[in-house]
Amino acid sequence: MKQIVPSFCSSSSSWLISLLLTIFLCISPTQSRISVKIGSNVLSQICAQTEDPNSCLKDLQSDHRTASTDLYGLAQVSINLANITTNETKTKIKSQLGQTTDPTLYDKYLKCLDSYVNAVSKINYANERWSIKDFLALEAAASDCLIDINTCKDVTPPTSPFLPQQNDKSHLLCNIMSTIAKRLAAGNN
């Protein structure tokens, strides 16, 4: 007796191969490389490249997202932290301007206010660049932020009760943002 093999059986193996090939081609190596969770070793490597590694670790670990994010997400954490700190500093400077009667001191605070307005603008731009994964522009914006904060540091009155510390913290957070952006741009995820 002759055995009859249904026609779909011969095509089922080619169907399975096609399905597996499609799945394989849809998985992007870039996606899997970027989505690797940050370990404490990588976090330490990043912070070692900043001006204050201990404070860097403390600041990044203060955000609960750091423990479960990838490098791309860590960039967002650093942008958010820098944005919060620079905006707080800008608000404090505005308040100080309203209380200052010394014209020389007033001019220094005004220059710092202008620098922080620019720094906040650069951080907002960095966030836009982050959202479209333009890591070179993100790094450039972070570097420009450092320049703006340095401009304020150069004129900060030594008698200011808050500005030297705020400048240092803002500078560090923009430095962290720049360091992470450089790593993303280089593909060192």
PDB file of C-alpha atoms in Angstrom:
ATOM      1  CA  MET A   1       0.000   0.000   0.000  1.00  0.00           C
ATOM      2  CA  LYS A   2       1.314   3.377  -0.948  1.00  0.00           C
ATOM      3  CA  GLN A   3       1.505   5.925   1.865  1.00  0.00           C
ATOM      4  CA  ILE A   4       0.204   9.360   1.077  1.00  0.00           C
ATOM      5  CA  VAL A   5       2.010  12.255   2.716  1.00  0.00           C
ATOM      6  CA  PRO A   6      -0.020  15.421   3.065  1.00  0.00           C
ATOM      7  CA  SER A   7       1.392  18.367   1.111  1.00  0.00           C
ATOM      8  CA  PHE A   8       1.677  20.626   4.160  1.00  0.00           C
ATOM      9  CA  CYS A   9       4.267  18.305   5.784  1.00  0.00           C
ATOM     10  CA  SER A  10       6.924  19.044   3.234  1.00  0.00           C
ATOM     11  CA  SER A  11       6.414  22.776   3.615  1.00  0.00           C
ATOM     12  CA  SER A  12       6.193  22.716   7.433  1.00  0.00           C
ATOM     13  CA  SER A  13       9.937  22.434   7.869  1.00  0.00           C
ATOM     14  CA  SER A  14      10.520  25.393   5.542  1.00  0.00           C
ATOM     15  CA  TRP A  15       7.849  27.325   7.437  1.00  0.00           C
ATOM     16  CA  LEU A  16       9.655  26.648  10.723  1.00  0.00           C
ATOM     17  CA  ILE A  17      12.991  27.713   9.243  1.00  0.00           C
ATOM     18  CA  SER A  18      11.412  30.916   7.932  1.00  0.00           C
ATOM     19  CA  LEU A  19       9.924  31.681  11.325  1.00  0.00           C
ATOM     20  CA  LEU A  20      13.224  31.140  13.133  1.00  0.00           C
ATOM     21  CA  LEU A  21      15.093  33.240  10.588  1.00  0.00           C
ATOM     22  CA  THR A  22      12.580  36.072  10.980  1.00  0.00           C
ATOM     23  CA  ILE A  23      12.905  36.009  14.764  1.00  0.00           C
ATOM     24  CA  PHE A  24      16.685  35.951  14.529  1.00  0.00           C
ATOM     25  CA  LEU A  25      16.795  38.900  12.128  1.00  0.00           C
ATOM     26  CA  CYS A  26      14.419  40.966  14.244  1.00  0.00           C
ATOM     27  CA  ILE A  27      16.648  40.791  17.300  1.00  0.00           C
ATOM     28  CA  SER A  28      19.056  43.692  17.071  1.00  0.00           C
ATOM     29  CA  PRO A  29      22.489  43.353  18.681  1.00  0.00           C
ATOM     30  CA  THR A  30      22.357  47.075  19.481  1.00  0.00           C
ATOM     31  CA  GLN A  31      19.160  46.685  21.472  1.00  0.00           C
ATOM     32  CA  SER A  32      20.520  43.848  23.542  1.00  0.00           C
ATOM     33  CA  ARG A  33      23.827  45.656  24.112  1.00  0.00           C
ATOM     34  CA  ILE A  34      22.216  48.889  25.356  1.00  0.00           C
ATOM     35  CA  SER A  35      19.696  47.163  27.606  1.00  0.00           C
ATOM     36  CA  VAL A  36      22.279  45.448  29.809  1.00  0.00           C
ATOM     37  CA  LYS A  37      21.707  46.390  33.455  1.00  0.00           C
ATOM     38  CA  ILE A  38      24.441  48.527  35.028  1.00  0.00           C
ATOM     39  CA  GLY A  39      26.470  46.635  37.591  1.00  0.00           C
ATOM     40  CA  SER A  40      28.342  48.147  40.506  1.00  0.00           C
ATOM     41  CA  ASN A  41      31.605  47.616  38.609  1.00  0.00           C
ATOM     42  CA  VAL A  42      30.470  49.735  35.656  1.00  0.00           C
ATOM     43  CA  LEU A  43      29.045  52.368  37.998  1.00  0.00           C
ATOM     44  CA  SER A  44      32.409  52.535  39.784  1.00  0.00           C
ATOM     45  CA  GLN A  45      34.233  52.828  36.438  1.00  0.00           C
ATOM     46  CA  ILE A  46      32.002  55.729  35.411  1.00  0.00           C
ATOM     47  CA  CYS A  47      32.383  57.541  38.720  1.00  0.00           C
ATOM     48  CA  ALA A  48      36.162  57.014  38.726  1.00  0.00           C
ATOM     49  CA  GLN A  49      36.278  59.272  35.662  1.00  0.00           C
ATOM     50  CA  THR A  50      34.573  62.160  37.470  1.00  0.00           C
ATOM     51  CA  GLU A  51      36.012  64.839  39.712  1.00  0.00           C
ATOM     52  CA  ASP A  52      34.569  63.265  42.890  1.00  0.00           C
ATOM     53  CA  PRO A  53      34.030  59.487  42.565  1.00  0.00           C
ATOM     54  CA  ASN A  54      32.554  59.024  46.048  1.00  0.00           C
ATOM     55  CA  SER A  55      29.979  61.778  45.634  1.00  0.00           C
ATOM     56  CA  CYS A  56      29.234  60.505  42.128  1.00  0.00           C
ATOM     57  CA  LEU A  57      28.348  57.054  43.465  1.00  0.00           C
ATOM     58  CA  LYS A  58      26.296  58.560  46.278  1.00  0.00           C
ATOM     59  CA  ASP A  59      24.378  60.852  43.920  1.00  0.00           C
ATOM     60  CA  LEU A  60      23.639  58.172  41.328  1.00  0.00           C
ATOM     61  CA  GLN A  61      22.654  55.620  43.962  1.00  0.00           C
ATOM     62  CA  SER A  62      20.304  58.158  45.563  1.00  0.00           C
ATOM     63  CA  ASP A  63      17.963  57.574  42.615  1.00  0.00           C
ATOM     64  CA  HIS A  64      16.134  54.247  42.898  1.00  0.00           C
ATOM     65  CA  ARG A  65      16.249  53.759  39.109  1.00  0.00           C
ATOM     66  CA  THR A  66      20.035  53.333  39.143  1.00  0.00           C
ATOM     67  CA  ALA A  67      19.843  49.840  40.651  1.00  0.00           C
ATOM     68  CA  SER A  68      17.799  48.436  37.780  1.00  0.00           C
ATOM     69  CA  THR A  69      18.682  50.506  34.728  1.00  0.00           C
ATOM     70  CA  ASP A  70      20.995  50.224  31.750  1.00  0.00           C
ATOM     71  CA  LEU A  71      23.538  52.833  30.626  1.00  0.00           C
ATOM     72  CA  TYR A  72      20.923  54.673  28.566  1.00  0.00           C
ATOM     73  CA  GLY A  73      18.657  54.891  31.620  1.00  0.00           C
ATOM     74  CA  LEU A  74      21.578  55.986  33.777  1.00  0.00           C
ATOM     75  CA  ALA A  75      22.113  58.894  31.395  1.00  0.00           C
ATOM     76  CA  GLN A  76      18.501  59.932  32.070  1.00  0.00           C
ATOM     77  CA  VAL A  77      19.090  59.646  35.822  1.00  0.00           C
ATOM     78  CA  SER A  78      22.131  61.930  35.543  1.00  0.00           C
ATOM     79  CA  ILE A  79      20.201  64.440  33.417  1.00  0.00           C
ATOM     80  CA  ASN A  80      17.365  64.507  35.959  1.00  0.00           C
ATOM     81  CA  LEU A  81      19.738  64.973  38.898  1.00  0.00           C
ATOM     82  CA  ALA A  82      21.603  67.774  37.111  1.00  0.00           C
ATOM     83  CA  ASN A  83      18.325  69.446  36.181  1.00  0.00           C
ATOM     84  CA  ILE A  84      17.022  69.370  39.766  1.00  0.00           C
ATOM     85  CA  THR A  85      20.237  70.759  41.242  1.00  0.00           C
ATOM     86  CA  THR A  86      20.794  73.518  38.685  1.00  0.00           C
ATOM     87  CA  ASN A  87      17.175  74.647  38.976  1.00  0.00           C
ATOM     88  CA  GLU A  88      17.457  74.710  42.794  1.00  0.00           C
ATOM     89  CA  THR A  89      20.631  76.763  42.488  1.00  0.00           C
ATOM     90  CA  LYS A  90      19.006  79.159  40.036  1.00  0.00           C
ATOM     91  CA  THR A  91      16.097  79.669  42.456  1.00  0.00           C
ATOM     92  CA  LYS A  92      18.463  80.332  45.380  1.00  0.00           C
ATOM     93  CA  ILE A  93      20.412  82.864  43.319  1.00  0.00           C
ATOM     94  CA  LYS A  94      17.192  84.695  42.415  1.00  0.00           C
ATOM     95  CA  SER A  95      16.294  84.827  46.090  1.00  0.00           C
ATOM     96  CA  GLN A  96      19.749  86.140  46.975  1.00  0.00           C
ATOM     97  CA  LEU A  97      19.459  88.833  44.312  1.00  0.00           C
ATOM     98  CA  GLY A  98      16.319  90.139  45.998  1.00  0.00           C
ATOM     99  CA  GLN A  99      18.105  90.402  49.355  1.00  0.00           C
ATOM    100  CA  THR A 100      21.432  91.884  48.202  1.00  0.00           C
ATOM    101  CA  THR A 101      22.021  95.605  48.579  1.00  0.00           C
ATOM    102  CA  ASP A 102      25.750  95.600  47.713  1.00  0.00           C
ATOM    103  CA  PRO A 103      26.040  96.520  43.981  1.00  0.00           C
ATOM    104  CA  THR A 104      29.231  94.467  43.455  1.00  0.00           C
ATOM    105  CA  LEU A 105      27.672  91.410  45.072  1.00  0.00           C
ATOM    106  CA  TYR A 106      24.479  91.986  43.102  1.00  0.00           C
ATOM    107  CA  ASP A 107      26.450  91.973  39.814  1.00  0.00           C
ATOM    108  CA  LYS A 108      28.169  88.700  40.754  1.00  0.00           C
ATOM    109  CA  TYR A 109      24.862  87.043  41.601  1.00  0.00           C
ATOM    110  CA  LEU A 110      23.356  88.391  38.378  1.00  0.00           C
ATOM    111  CA  LYS A 111      26.216  86.870  36.366  1.00  0.00           C
ATOM    112  CA  CYS A 112      25.687  83.564  38.176  1.00  0.00           C
ATOM    113  CA  LEU A 113      21.966  83.699  37.512  1.00  0.00           C
ATOM    114  CA  ASP A 114      22.667  84.168  33.819  1.00  0.00           C
ATOM    115  CA  SER A 115      25.113  81.237  33.911  1.00  0.00           C
ATOM    116  CA  TYR A 116      22.555  78.977  35.576  1.00  0.00           C
ATOM    117  CA  VAL A 117      19.799  79.987  33.162  1.00  0.00           C
ATOM    118  CA  ASN A 118      22.182  78.883  30.400  1.00  0.00           C
ATOM    119  CA  ALA A 119      23.127  75.679  32.259  1.00  0.00           C
ATOM    120  CA  VAL A 120      19.456  74.710  32.689  1.00  0.00           C
ATOM    121  CA  SER A 121      18.907  75.368  28.998  1.00  0.00           C
ATOM    122  CA  LYS A 122      21.853  73.090  28.128  1.00  0.00           C
ATOM    123  CA  ILE A 123      20.464  70.339  30.376  1.00  0.00           C
ATOM    124  CA  ASN A 124      17.065  70.617  28.698  1.00  0.00           C
ATOM    125  CA  TYR A 125      18.784  70.346  25.326  1.00  0.00           C
ATOM    126  CA  ALA A 126      20.758  67.341  26.599  1.00  0.00           C
ATOM    127  CA  ASN A 127      17.468  65.692  27.551  1.00  0.00           C
ATOM    128  CA  GLU A 128      16.123  66.266  24.030  1.00  0.00           C
ATOM    129  CA  ARG A 129      19.274  64.737  22.539  1.00  0.00           C
ATOM    130  CA  TRP A 130      19.028  61.799  24.966  1.00  0.00           C
ATOM    131  CA  SER A 131      15.481  61.043  23.838  1.00  0.00           C
ATOM    132  CA  ILE A 132      16.641  60.575  20.235  1.00  0.00           C
ATOM    133  CA  LYS A 133      19.891  58.843  21.241  1.00  0.00           C
ATOM    134  CA  ASP A 134      22.146  61.591  19.889  1.00  0.00           C
ATOM    135  CA  PHE A 135      24.918  60.898  22.378  1.00  0.00           C
ATOM    136  CA  LEU A 136      27.529  63.195  20.811  1.00  0.00           C
ATOM    137  CA  ALA A 137      25.192  66.190  21.136  1.00  0.00           C
ATOM    138  CA  LEU A 138      24.283  65.062  24.654  1.00  0.00           C
ATOM    139  CA  GLU A 139      27.967  65.065  25.591  1.00  0.00           C
ATOM    140  CA  ALA A 140      28.478  68.491  23.991  1.00  0.00           C
ATOM    141  CA  ALA A 141      25.528  69.919  25.936  1.00  0.00           C
ATOM    142  CA  ALA A 142      26.911  68.471  29.186  1.00  0.00           C
ATOM    143  CA  SER A 143      30.324  70.017  28.439  1.00  0.00           C
ATOM    144  CA  ASP A 144      28.674  73.381  27.762  1.00  0.00           C
ATOM    145  CA  CYS A 145      26.850  73.063  31.077  1.00  0.00           C
ATOM    146  CA  LEU A 146      30.217  72.649  32.808  1.00  0.00           C
ATOM    147  CA  ILE A 147      31.445  75.852  31.161  1.00  0.00           C
ATOM    148  CA  ASP A 148      28.366  77.772  32.358  1.00  0.00           C
ATOM    149  CA  ILE A 149      28.855  76.580  35.925  1.00  0.00           C
ATOM    150  CA  ASN A 150      32.568  77.422  35.781  1.00  0.00           C
ATOM    151  CA  THR A 151      31.598  80.956  34.741  1.00  0.00           C
ATOM    152  CA  CYS A 152      29.595  81.286  37.949  1.00  0.00           C
ATOM    153  CA  LYS A 153      32.374  79.661  40.005  1.00  0.00           C
ATOM    154  CA  ASP A 154      34.782  82.329  38.730  1.00  0.00           C
ATOM    155  CA  VAL A 155      32.684  85.165  40.176  1.00  0.00           C
ATOM    156  CA  THR A 156      31.149  83.479  43.211  1.00  0.00           C
ATOM    157  CA  PRO A 157      31.648  85.581  46.308  1.00  0.00           C
ATOM    158  CA  PRO A 158      33.518  83.604  48.975  1.00  0.00           C
ATOM    159  CA  THR A 159      31.054  84.894  51.562  1.00  0.00           C
ATOM    160  CA  SER A 160      28.074  83.299  49.822  1.00  0.00           C
ATOM    161  CA  PRO A 161      26.338  80.939  52.250  1.00  0.00           C
ATOM    162  CA  PHE A 162      25.290  78.430  49.566  1.00  0.00           C
ATOM    163  CA  LEU A 163      26.793  79.089  46.154  1.00  0.00           C
ATOM    164  CA  PRO A 164      30.225  77.406  46.432  1.00  0.00           C
ATOM    165  CA  GLN A 165      28.595  74.121  47.493  1.00  0.00           C
ATOM    166  CA  GLN A 166      25.829  74.391  44.883  1.00  0.00           C
ATOM    167  CA  ASN A 167      28.378  75.139  42.161  1.00  0.00           C
ATOM    168  CA  ASP A 168      30.390  72.068  43.138  1.00  0.00           C
ATOM    169  CA  LYS A 169      27.335  69.801  43.179  1.00  0.00           C
ATOM    170  CA  SER A 170      25.989  71.153  39.869  1.00  0.00           C
ATOM    171  CA  HIS A 171      29.427  70.832  38.284  1.00  0.00           C
ATOM    172  CA  LEU A 172      29.768  67.221  39.437  1.00  0.00           C
ATOM    173  CA  LEU A 173      26.329  66.255  38.104  1.00  0.00           C
ATOM    174  CA  CYS A 174      27.071  67.786  34.698  1.00  0.00           C
ATOM    175  CA  ASN A 175      30.439  65.996  34.789  1.00  0.00           C
ATOM    176  CA  ILE A 176      28.639  62.689  35.451  1.00  0.00           C
ATOM    177  CA  MET A 177      26.248  63.404  32.586  1.00  0.00           C
ATOM    178  CA  SER A 178      29.191  64.110  30.272  1.00  0.00           C
ATOM    179  CA  THR A 179      31.048  60.956  31.330  1.00  0.00           C
ATOM    180  CA  ILE A 180      28.020  58.727  30.684  1.00  0.00           C
ATOM    181  CA  ALA A 181      27.326  60.430  27.336  1.00  0.00           C
ATOM    182  CA  LYS A 182      30.947  59.824  26.230  1.00  0.00           C
ATOM    183  CA  ARG A 183      30.599  56.156  27.108  1.00  0.00           C
ATOM    184  CA  LEU A 184      27.321  55.863  25.188  1.00  0.00           C
ATOM    185  CA  ALA A 185      28.782  57.696  22.178  1.00  0.00           C
ATOM    186  CA  ALA A 186      31.770  55.345  22.152  1.00  0.00           C
ATOM    187  CA  GLY A 187      29.461  52.314  22.322  1.00  0.00           C
ATOM    188  CA  ASN A 188      30.986  51.197  25.640  1.00  0.00           C
ATOM    189  CA  ASN A 189      27.774  50.031  27.174  1.00  0.00           C
TER     190      ASN A 189
END
